[in-house]
Short mmCIF file of C-alpha atoms in Angstrom, two decimals:
data_model
loop_
_atom_site.label_atom_id
_atom_site.label_comp_id
_atom_site.label_asym_id
_atom_site.label_seq_id
_atom_site.Cartn_x
_atom_site.Cartn_y
_atom_site.Cartn_z
CA MET A 20 22.40 -27.28 -28.29
CA PRO A 21 19.90 -28.91 -25.92
CA ILE A 22 19.05 -26.81 -22.86
CA LYS A 23 18.98 -28.48 -19.43
CA PRO A 24 17.95 -26.80 -16.16
CA MET A 25 20.70 -25.13 -14.15
CA VAL A 26 19.53 -24.99 -10.52
CA ARG A 27 21.45 -23.54 -7.55
CA ASN A 28 19.92 -23.22 -4.06
CA ASN A 29 16.32 -23.51 -5.31
CA ILE A 30 17.01 -20.88 -7.98
CA CYS A 31 16.89 -21.83 -11.66
CA LEU A 32 19.40 -19.84 -13.70
CA ASN A 33 18.02 -20.52 -17.18
CA ALA A 34 14.82 -21.20 -19.11
CA HIS A 35 13.64 -23.37 -21.99
CA PRO A 36 11.90 -21.45 -24.81
CA ALA A 37 9.81 -24.35 -26.12
CA GLY A 38 8.82 -25.42 -22.61
CA CYS A 39 7.74 -21.92 -21.62
CA ALA A 40 5.66 -21.67 -24.79
CA ALA A 41 4.01 -25.03 -24.16
CA SER A 42 3.19 -24.05 -20.57
CA VAL A 43 1.53 -20.83 -21.74
CA ARG A 44 -0.54 -22.74 -24.31
CA LYS A 45 -1.64 -25.20 -21.62
CA GLN A 46 -2.90 -22.36 -19.42
CA ILE A 47 -4.69 -20.76 -22.37
CA GLU A 48 -6.52 -24.00 -23.15
CA TYR A 49 -7.57 -24.37 -19.52
CA ILE A 50 -9.04 -20.86 -19.43
CA LYS A 51 -10.82 -21.27 -22.76
CA SER A 52 -12.60 -24.33 -21.42
CA ARG A 53 -13.85 -22.59 -18.27
CA LEU A 54 -14.37 -18.86 -18.82
CA SER A 55 -16.49 -17.14 -21.42
CA LYS A 56 -17.33 -13.53 -22.20
CA THR A 57 -20.10 -12.04 -20.05
CA ASP A 58 -21.87 -8.68 -19.93
CA ASN A 59 -19.70 -7.38 -17.08
CA ALA A 60 -16.41 -8.88 -18.31
CA PRO A 61 -13.46 -6.54 -18.90
CA LYS A 62 -12.90 -5.24 -22.43
CA LEU A 63 -9.51 -3.60 -21.75
CA ALA A 64 -7.04 -4.91 -19.17
CA LEU A 65 -3.64 -3.68 -18.00
CA VAL A 66 -1.39 -6.12 -16.15
CA VAL A 67 1.77 -4.81 -14.50
CA GLY A 68 3.95 -7.81 -13.77
CA CYS A 69 2.41 -9.89 -16.55
CA SER A 70 5.05 -12.48 -17.37
CA ASN A 71 4.94 -15.16 -14.66
CA GLY A 72 2.79 -16.69 -11.96
CA TYR A 73 -0.39 -14.88 -10.98
CA GLY A 74 0.29 -11.95 -13.28
CA LEU A 75 0.59 -14.16 -16.36
CA ALA A 76 -2.49 -16.16 -15.34
CA SER A 77 -4.40 -12.90 -14.84
CA ARG A 78 -3.57 -11.73 -18.34
CA ILE A 79 -4.41 -15.10 -19.87
CA GLY A 80 -7.75 -15.11 -18.06
CA ALA A 81 -8.70 -11.63 -19.25
CA ALA A 82 -7.62 -12.21 -22.85
CA PHE A 83 -8.54 -15.79 -23.60
CA GLY A 84 -11.43 -16.09 -21.14
CA TYR A 85 -13.10 -12.72 -21.67
CA LYS A 86 -11.63 -11.71 -25.08
CA ALA A 87 -10.22 -8.53 -23.55
CA VAL A 88 -7.65 -6.28 -25.16
CA THR A 89 -4.58 -6.57 -22.94
CA VAL A 90 -1.45 -4.56 -22.31
CA GLY A 91 1.23 -6.23 -20.21
CA LEU A 92 4.42 -4.89 -18.68
CA SER A 93 7.33 -6.81 -17.16
CA PHE A 94 11.10 -6.53 -16.91
CA GLU A 95 12.83 -9.36 -18.76
CA ASN A 96 16.30 -10.25 -19.96
CA GLU A 97 16.31 -10.99 -23.67
CA PRO A 98 18.19 -14.05 -24.97
CA SER A 99 21.64 -13.68 -26.46
CA GLU A 100 24.02 -15.95 -28.34
CA LYS A 101 25.47 -17.15 -25.04
CA ARG A 102 22.53 -17.35 -22.67
CA CYS A 103 18.78 -17.86 -22.43
CA GLY A 104 16.30 -15.13 -21.81
CA THR A 105 14.24 -15.09 -18.63
CA PRO A 106 11.12 -17.31 -18.56
CA GLY A 107 8.93 -14.21 -18.76
CA TYR A 108 10.52 -13.19 -22.04
CA TYR A 109 9.41 -16.44 -23.67
CA ASN A 110 6.03 -16.37 -21.90
CA ASN A 111 5.24 -12.91 -23.25
CA GLU A 112 6.40 -13.91 -26.71
CA GLU A 113 4.06 -16.91 -26.77
CA PHE A 114 1.19 -14.95 -25.26
CA ASP A 115 1.35 -12.38 -28.05
CA LYS A 116 1.66 -15.13 -30.66
CA GLN A 117 -1.44 -16.92 -29.41
CA ALA A 118 -3.37 -13.67 -28.98
CA ALA A 119 -2.69 -12.73 -32.60
CA LYS A 120 -3.72 -16.22 -33.70
CA ASP A 121 -7.07 -15.72 -31.95
CA GLY A 122 -7.56 -12.21 -33.30
CA LEU A 123 -6.98 -10.57 -29.92
CA VAL A 124 -5.20 -7.25 -29.51
CA SER A 125 -2.22 -7.41 -27.15
CA ILE A 126 0.85 -5.30 -26.52
CA SER A 127 3.71 -6.52 -24.32
CA LEU A 128 6.25 -4.06 -22.97
CA ASN A 129 9.65 -4.81 -21.47
CA GLY A 130 10.97 -2.30 -18.94
CA ASP A 131 11.16 -1.02 -15.37
CA ALA A 132 7.57 -0.65 -14.15
CA TYR A 133 8.74 1.57 -11.28
CA SER A 134 10.07 4.23 -13.64
CA ASN A 135 8.15 7.28 -14.80
CA GLU A 136 9.28 6.59 -18.36
CA MET A 137 7.69 3.14 -18.49
CA LYS A 138 4.47 4.45 -17.01
CA THR A 139 4.33 6.96 -19.86
CA GLN A 140 5.14 4.31 -22.48
CA THR A 141 2.57 1.93 -21.02
CA ILE A 142 -0.15 4.59 -21.04
CA GLU A 143 0.55 5.24 -24.72
CA ALA A 144 0.42 1.50 -25.39
CA VAL A 145 -2.99 1.29 -23.70
CA LYS A 146 -4.27 4.05 -25.97
CA GLN A 147 -2.78 2.36 -29.05
CA ALA A 148 -4.26 -1.03 -28.15
CA ALA A 149 -7.71 0.48 -27.57
CA ALA A 150 -7.56 2.37 -30.86
CA LYS A 151 -6.51 -0.78 -32.72
CA ALA A 152 -9.44 -2.67 -31.23
CA GLY A 153 -11.84 0.20 -31.86
CA ILE A 154 -12.89 0.56 -28.22
CA PRO A 155 -12.67 3.48 -25.77
CA ALA A 156 -9.32 3.87 -23.98
CA LYS A 157 -10.87 3.10 -20.61
CA ILE A 158 -9.26 0.38 -18.47
CA ASP A 159 -11.80 -2.07 -17.04
CA LEU A 160 -9.28 -4.24 -15.17
CA PHE A 161 -5.94 -3.15 -13.71
CA VAL A 162 -3.86 -5.95 -12.21
CA TYR A 163 -0.83 -4.93 -10.16
CA SER A 164 1.25 -8.09 -9.73
CA LEU A 165 4.78 -6.77 -9.46
CA ALA A 166 7.50 -8.74 -7.66
CA SER A 167 11.05 -7.44 -7.76
CA PRO A 168 14.17 -7.57 -5.58
CA VAL A 169 15.07 -3.93 -6.33
CA ARG A 170 13.45 -0.60 -7.17
CA LYS A 171 15.07 2.53 -8.49
CA ASP A 172 13.58 5.73 -7.17
CA PRO A 173 11.42 7.04 -10.04
CA ASP A 174 12.47 10.64 -9.42
CA ASN A 175 16.13 9.88 -8.70
CA PRO A 176 17.27 6.67 -10.46
CA ALA A 177 20.66 6.88 -8.75
CA VAL A 178 18.89 5.82 -5.53
CA MET A 179 18.12 2.11 -5.39
CA TYR A 180 16.08 0.25 -2.78
CA LYS A 181 16.68 -3.46 -2.18
CA SER A 182 14.17 -5.85 -0.64
CA VAL A 183 15.11 -8.66 1.74
CA ILE A 184 13.31 -11.69 3.14
CA LYS A 185 14.10 -11.49 6.84
CA PRO A 186 12.36 -11.68 10.20
CA ILE A 187 11.94 -8.55 12.32
CA GLY A 188 13.07 -8.31 15.92
CA ALA A 189 14.66 -11.73 16.43
CA ALA A 190 16.66 -14.24 14.42
CA GLN A 191 14.81 -17.28 13.10
CA SER A 192 16.12 -20.75 12.49
CA GLY A 193 14.72 -24.09 11.40
CA ARG A 194 15.00 -26.57 8.60
CA THR A 195 14.32 -26.11 4.94
CA LEU A 196 13.77 -28.64 2.18
CA ASN A 197 15.70 -28.78 -1.06
CA PHE A 198 12.94 -29.93 -3.39
CA MET A 199 15.42 -30.78 -6.14
CA ASP A 200 16.99 -33.67 -4.21
CA GLY A 201 14.80 -34.18 -1.12
CA THR A 202 17.47 -33.23 1.41
CA PHE A 203 16.95 -31.10 4.51
CA ASN A 204 19.21 -28.27 5.60
CA ASP A 205 19.24 -26.04 8.64
CA PHE A 206 18.80 -22.31 8.15
CA SER A 207 19.28 -19.30 10.34
CA ILE A 208 18.29 -15.76 9.38
CA ILE A 209 19.34 -12.67 11.29
CA PRO A 210 16.69 -9.98 11.84
CA ALA A 211 16.35 -7.12 9.40
CA THR A 212 17.68 -3.69 10.19
CA PRO A 213 15.21 -0.78 10.16
CA ASP A 214 16.68 0.36 6.84
CA GLU A 215 16.21 -3.11 5.31
CA THR A 216 12.59 -3.14 6.43
CA SER A 217 11.85 0.33 5.05
CA ASN A 218 13.62 -0.50 1.79
CA THR A 219 11.57 -3.69 1.40
CA ILE A 220 8.40 -1.67 1.90
CA LYS A 221 9.61 0.74 -0.78
CA VAL A 222 10.09 -2.14 -3.23
CA MET A 223 7.19 -4.45 -2.43
CA GLY A 224 4.70 -2.10 -0.75
CA GLY A 225 1.87 -0.09 -2.21
CA GLU A 226 3.51 3.21 -3.13
CA ASP A 227 4.11 2.27 -6.76
CA TRP A 228 0.54 0.93 -7.13
CA GLU A 229 -0.72 4.34 -6.03
CA LEU A 230 1.60 6.08 -8.51
CA TRP A 231 0.19 3.91 -11.29
CA MET A 232 -3.39 4.78 -10.32
CA ASP A 233 -2.55 8.49 -10.31
CA ALA A 234 -0.84 8.25 -13.71
CA LEU A 235 -3.77 6.37 -15.26
CA ASP A 236 -6.26 8.80 -13.75
CA LYS A 237 -4.32 11.81 -15.04
CA GLU A 238 -4.56 10.44 -18.58
CA GLY A 239 -8.28 9.72 -18.26
CA LEU A 240 -7.90 5.94 -18.54
CA LEU A 241 -9.96 5.10 -15.45
CA HIS A 242 -13.75 5.00 -15.36
CA GLN A 243 -16.64 3.82 -13.20
CA GLN A 244 -16.22 0.21 -14.34
CA THR A 245 -12.50 0.04 -13.53
CA ARG A 246 -11.57 -2.71 -11.08
CA ALA A 247 -8.06 -2.65 -9.61
CA ILE A 248 -6.52 -5.62 -7.85
CA ALA A 249 -3.21 -6.59 -6.26
CA TYR A 250 -2.12 -9.90 -4.78
CA THR A 251 -0.86 -10.93 -1.37
CA TYR A 252 -0.29 -14.00 0.77
CA ILE A 253 -0.95 -14.52 4.46
CA GLY A 254 -0.40 -18.24 5.08
CA PRO A 255 -0.43 -20.27 8.30
CA GLU A 256 1.04 -19.12 11.59
CA LEU A 257 4.04 -21.43 11.22
CA SER A 258 5.32 -19.17 8.39
CA TRP A 259 4.55 -15.84 10.01
CA ALA A 260 7.93 -15.21 11.69
CA ILE A 261 9.66 -15.01 8.30
CA TYR A 262 6.76 -13.95 6.09
CA LYS A 263 3.72 -12.21 7.60
CA ASN A 264 5.58 -10.67 10.55
CA GLY A 265 8.82 -10.18 8.61
CA THR A 266 9.97 -7.67 6.04
CA ILE A 267 7.79 -9.03 3.22
CA GLY A 268 4.78 -9.02 5.53
CA LYS A 269 5.38 -5.36 6.39
CA ALA A 270 5.51 -4.57 2.68
CA LYS A 271 2.23 -6.42 2.16
CA GLU A 272 0.68 -4.44 5.03
CA ASP A 273 1.63 -1.31 3.12
CA LEU A 274 0.04 -2.79 -0.01
CA GLU A 275 -3.21 -3.14 1.94
CA ARG A 276 -2.82 0.42 3.23
CA ALA A 277 -2.47 1.57 -0.37
CA CYS A 278 -5.62 -0.33 -1.32
CA ARG A 279 -7.60 1.50 1.36
CA ASP A 280 -6.21 4.85 0.21
CA ILE A 281 -6.96 4.06 -3.43
CA ASN A 282 -10.54 3.29 -2.48
CA LYS A 283 -10.86 6.55 -0.58
CA LYS A 284 -9.43 8.51 -3.49
CA PHE A 285 -11.07 6.76 -6.43
CA THR A 286 -13.90 4.45 -5.33
CA GLU A 287 -15.62 6.76 -2.87
CA THR A 288 -15.51 9.54 -5.45
CA LYS A 289 -16.98 7.11 -8.02
CA LYS A 290 -13.98 7.34 -10.35
CA ILE A 291 -13.60 3.54 -10.32
CA SER A 292 -15.71 0.54 -9.37
CA GLY A 293 -13.34 -0.63 -6.65
CA SER A 294 -9.88 -1.71 -5.54
CA TRP A 295 -9.13 -4.99 -3.79
CA ILE A 296 -6.36 -7.11 -2.37
CA SER A 297 -6.71 -10.78 -3.26
CA VAL A 298 -5.19 -13.19 -0.75
CA ASN A 299 -4.01 -16.11 -2.86
CA LYS A 300 -2.92 -19.69 -2.22
CA ALA A 301 0.67 -20.75 -1.63
CA LEU A 302 2.16 -21.87 -4.92
CA VAL A 303 5.52 -22.49 -6.53
CA THR A 304 6.71 -19.28 -8.15
CA ARG A 305 10.13 -17.84 -8.88
CA ALA A 306 9.71 -15.66 -5.77
CA SER A 307 8.31 -18.19 -3.28
CA SER A 308 11.01 -20.79 -3.94
CA VAL A 309 13.67 -18.84 -2.05
CA ILE A 310 11.71 -18.37 1.22
CA PRO A 311 13.24 -20.97 3.61
CA ILE A 312 10.07 -22.31 5.28
CA ILE A 313 8.01 -22.45 2.09
CA PRO A 314 9.38 -25.55 0.23
CA LEU A 315 8.60 -27.92 3.13
CA TYR A 316 5.23 -26.29 3.78
CA ILE A 317 4.19 -26.31 0.13
CA SER A 318 5.31 -29.91 -0.36
CA SER A 319 3.13 -30.96 2.58
CA LEU A 320 0.26 -28.69 1.52
CA PHE A 321 0.21 -30.01 -2.05
CA LYS A 322 0.05 -33.59 -0.82
CA VAL A 323 -2.90 -32.83 1.47
CA MET A 324 -4.82 -30.72 -1.03
CA LYS A 325 -4.31 -33.16 -3.89
CA ASP A 326 -5.51 -36.02 -1.69
CA MET A 327 -8.59 -33.92 -0.84
CA LYS A 328 -8.98 -32.92 -4.52
CA LEU A 329 -8.69 -29.23 -3.60
CA HIS A 330 -5.39 -28.41 -5.26
CA GLU A 331 -5.13 -25.42 -7.61
CA GLY A 332 -2.29 -23.85 -9.56
CA CYS A 333 -2.02 -20.21 -10.64
CA ILE A 334 -4.37 -20.53 -13.59
CA GLU A 335 -7.02 -22.38 -11.56
CA GLN A 336 -6.81 -19.77 -8.81
CA ILE A 337 -7.27 -16.90 -11.25
CA GLU A 338 -10.15 -18.63 -13.03
CA ARG A 339 -11.94 -18.95 -9.67
CA LEU A 340 -11.02 -15.36 -8.75
CA TYR A 341 -12.61 -14.04 -11.94
CA ARG A 342 -15.64 -16.34 -11.96
CA ASP A 343 -16.58 -16.35 -8.28
CA ARG A 344 -15.23 -13.03 -7.01
CA LEU A 345 -14.44 -10.23 -9.49
CA TYR A 346 -16.99 -10.94 -12.21
CA THR A 347 -19.96 -12.60 -10.53
CA ALA A 348 -23.37 -12.68 -12.14
CA ASP A 349 -24.77 -10.06 -9.76
CA GLY A 350 -21.68 -7.85 -10.00
CA LYS A 351 -20.92 -8.07 -6.28
CA VAL A 352 -17.41 -8.90 -5.02
CA PRO A 353 -17.43 -11.23 -1.97
CA THR A 354 -14.80 -10.18 0.61
CA ASP A 355 -13.79 -10.83 4.21
CA SER A 356 -14.18 -8.35 7.09
CA GLU A 357 -11.06 -6.48 5.89
CA ASN A 358 -12.47 -6.09 2.36
CA ARG A 359 -9.99 -8.66 1.06
CA ILE A 360 -10.84 -11.28 -1.55
CA ARG A 361 -9.96 -14.72 -0.20
CA ILE A 362 -9.06 -17.37 -2.73
CA ASP A 363 -6.75 -18.92 -0.15
CA ASP A 364 -9.95 -20.19 1.49
CA TRP A 365 -9.37 -23.84 0.58
CA GLU A 366 -5.75 -23.73 1.74
CA MET A 367 -6.72 -22.23 5.09
CA ARG A 368 -9.53 -24.68 5.86
CA ASP A 369 -9.09 -26.11 9.36
CA ASP A 370 -8.96 -29.72 8.13
CA VAL A 371 -6.34 -28.87 5.52
CA GLN A 372 -4.11 -26.97 7.93
CA LYS A 373 -4.39 -29.65 10.63
CA ALA A 374 -3.29 -32.34 8.18
CA VAL A 375 -0.41 -30.18 6.90
CA VAL A 376 0.92 -29.52 10.40
CA GLU A 377 0.89 -33.24 11.17
CA LYS A 378 2.80 -34.01 8.00
CA MET A 379 5.42 -31.36 8.70
CA LYS A 380 5.97 -32.78 12.19
CA ASN A 381 6.52 -36.31 10.95
CA VAL A 382 8.34 -35.90 7.63
CA THR A 383 11.96 -37.02 7.45
CA ALA A 384 14.57 -37.43 4.74
CA GLU A 385 13.63 -41.11 4.62
CA ASN A 386 9.89 -40.64 4.10
CA VAL A 387 9.75 -37.24 2.38
CA TYR A 388 8.75 -38.63 -1.02
CA ALA A 389 5.94 -40.71 0.47
CA GLN A 390 4.65 -38.16 2.98
CA THR A 391 4.80 -35.03 0.82
CA ASP A 392 4.32 -34.05 -2.80
CA ILE A 393 7.94 -33.01 -3.26
CA ALA A 394 7.83 -34.52 -6.76
CA GLY A 395 4.92 -32.22 -7.65
CA VAL A 396 6.68 -29.20 -6.22
CA LYS A 397 9.83 -30.01 -8.18
CA HIS A 398 7.75 -30.36 -11.34
CA ASP A 399 6.01 -27.02 -10.79
CA PHE A 400 9.33 -25.30 -10.10
CA LEU A 401 10.87 -26.66 -13.28
CA GLU A 402 7.75 -25.88 -15.31
CA VAL A 403 7.89 -22.22 -14.23
CA HIS A 404 11.19 -22.12 -16.15
CA GLY A 405 9.98 -24.17 -19.11
CA PHE A 406 11.35 -27.55 -18.03
CA ASP A 407 9.54 -30.84 -17.34
CA VAL A 408 6.61 -29.78 -19.53
CA GLU A 409 4.73 -32.64 -21.14
CA GLY A 410 5.21 -32.98 -24.89
CA VAL A 411 8.48 -31.03 -25.11
CA ASP A 412 11.57 -32.74 -26.53
CA TYR A 413 14.35 -31.64 -24.19
CA ASP A 414 16.99 -33.45 -26.22
CA ALA A 415 16.29 -31.31 -29.27
CA ASP A 416 18.68 -28.57 -30.30
CA ILE A 417 17.50 -25.04 -29.44
#
């Protein structure tokens, strides 16, 4: 039967296998045309959260740009006779297919990255991949790009933490944009309880990143060339009440705290080259689509940045991260005063933000398609799930 997108409240409930595969191939071709192996490029990369968005782009960049051996871990639902698998399932499948075609060693694992068991399995996979490639089992690049609504306690799986997207201290209200049909709706979000905030930090904070670093170190997989990186978003002040100053923002603060502690433990003792937080641009991902303020902001932002010829997607962001930040010719990593890598620099330019604010003030249901790039946002959202990808026959039986 043909597969059509099933979308409810800016959440897509299914995925298209052929579309996901085509999207992965498109990103691979982009990277191949812009990155090439250099003396300081990674030879062995581990990506936790490898199946979508920035994590997928990171793995594609390392493998097809730098010819690195890659091990990826994500938690996916496999397809059945009655329903599709998650987009990440098909993305990983195509990644491995294309890696094998190019003679690259890759291993993709499906499981709970928070669990001790998957850490053990992943470590063994890293060793196996290195042995297969005939290189030392020393990780040059470790990308931690995990996004999940829940986390089981690794030492007591009966305990589960759930993350929420809520403000802290006071309720927030406003209008949100449904990018599937261009309509506006009012939203109101009550403030998080202290338990909700602490649980969100448990899920989306830096504790698990630290546990991964400890596990890799214990097995001797880190070395002086290891570079570890995790991703965050700051955004403009208009989004801070729900994001930066809300529960997710508190979790991201803890991620930055973890980065500092990792550097104290591993970088200052010369066990690794360094650990960084990369502040990335606002993009359409499976996670960002459900944050109320984001669809209107991104639709306005995309319009402005495309008009200024500054727009980037995930793969373009990661290509610039690798080329101009992590793997520069002189080996230095440019950062801001907080030791963060900023590839949100074009988004946060004063002229860009001023134009975005003006658009958001003046956009209405009548002019939304002319004043914003809602069509582009809708396309990106569908493409994340394998739909609206050029060259795919969506009337074909799957």
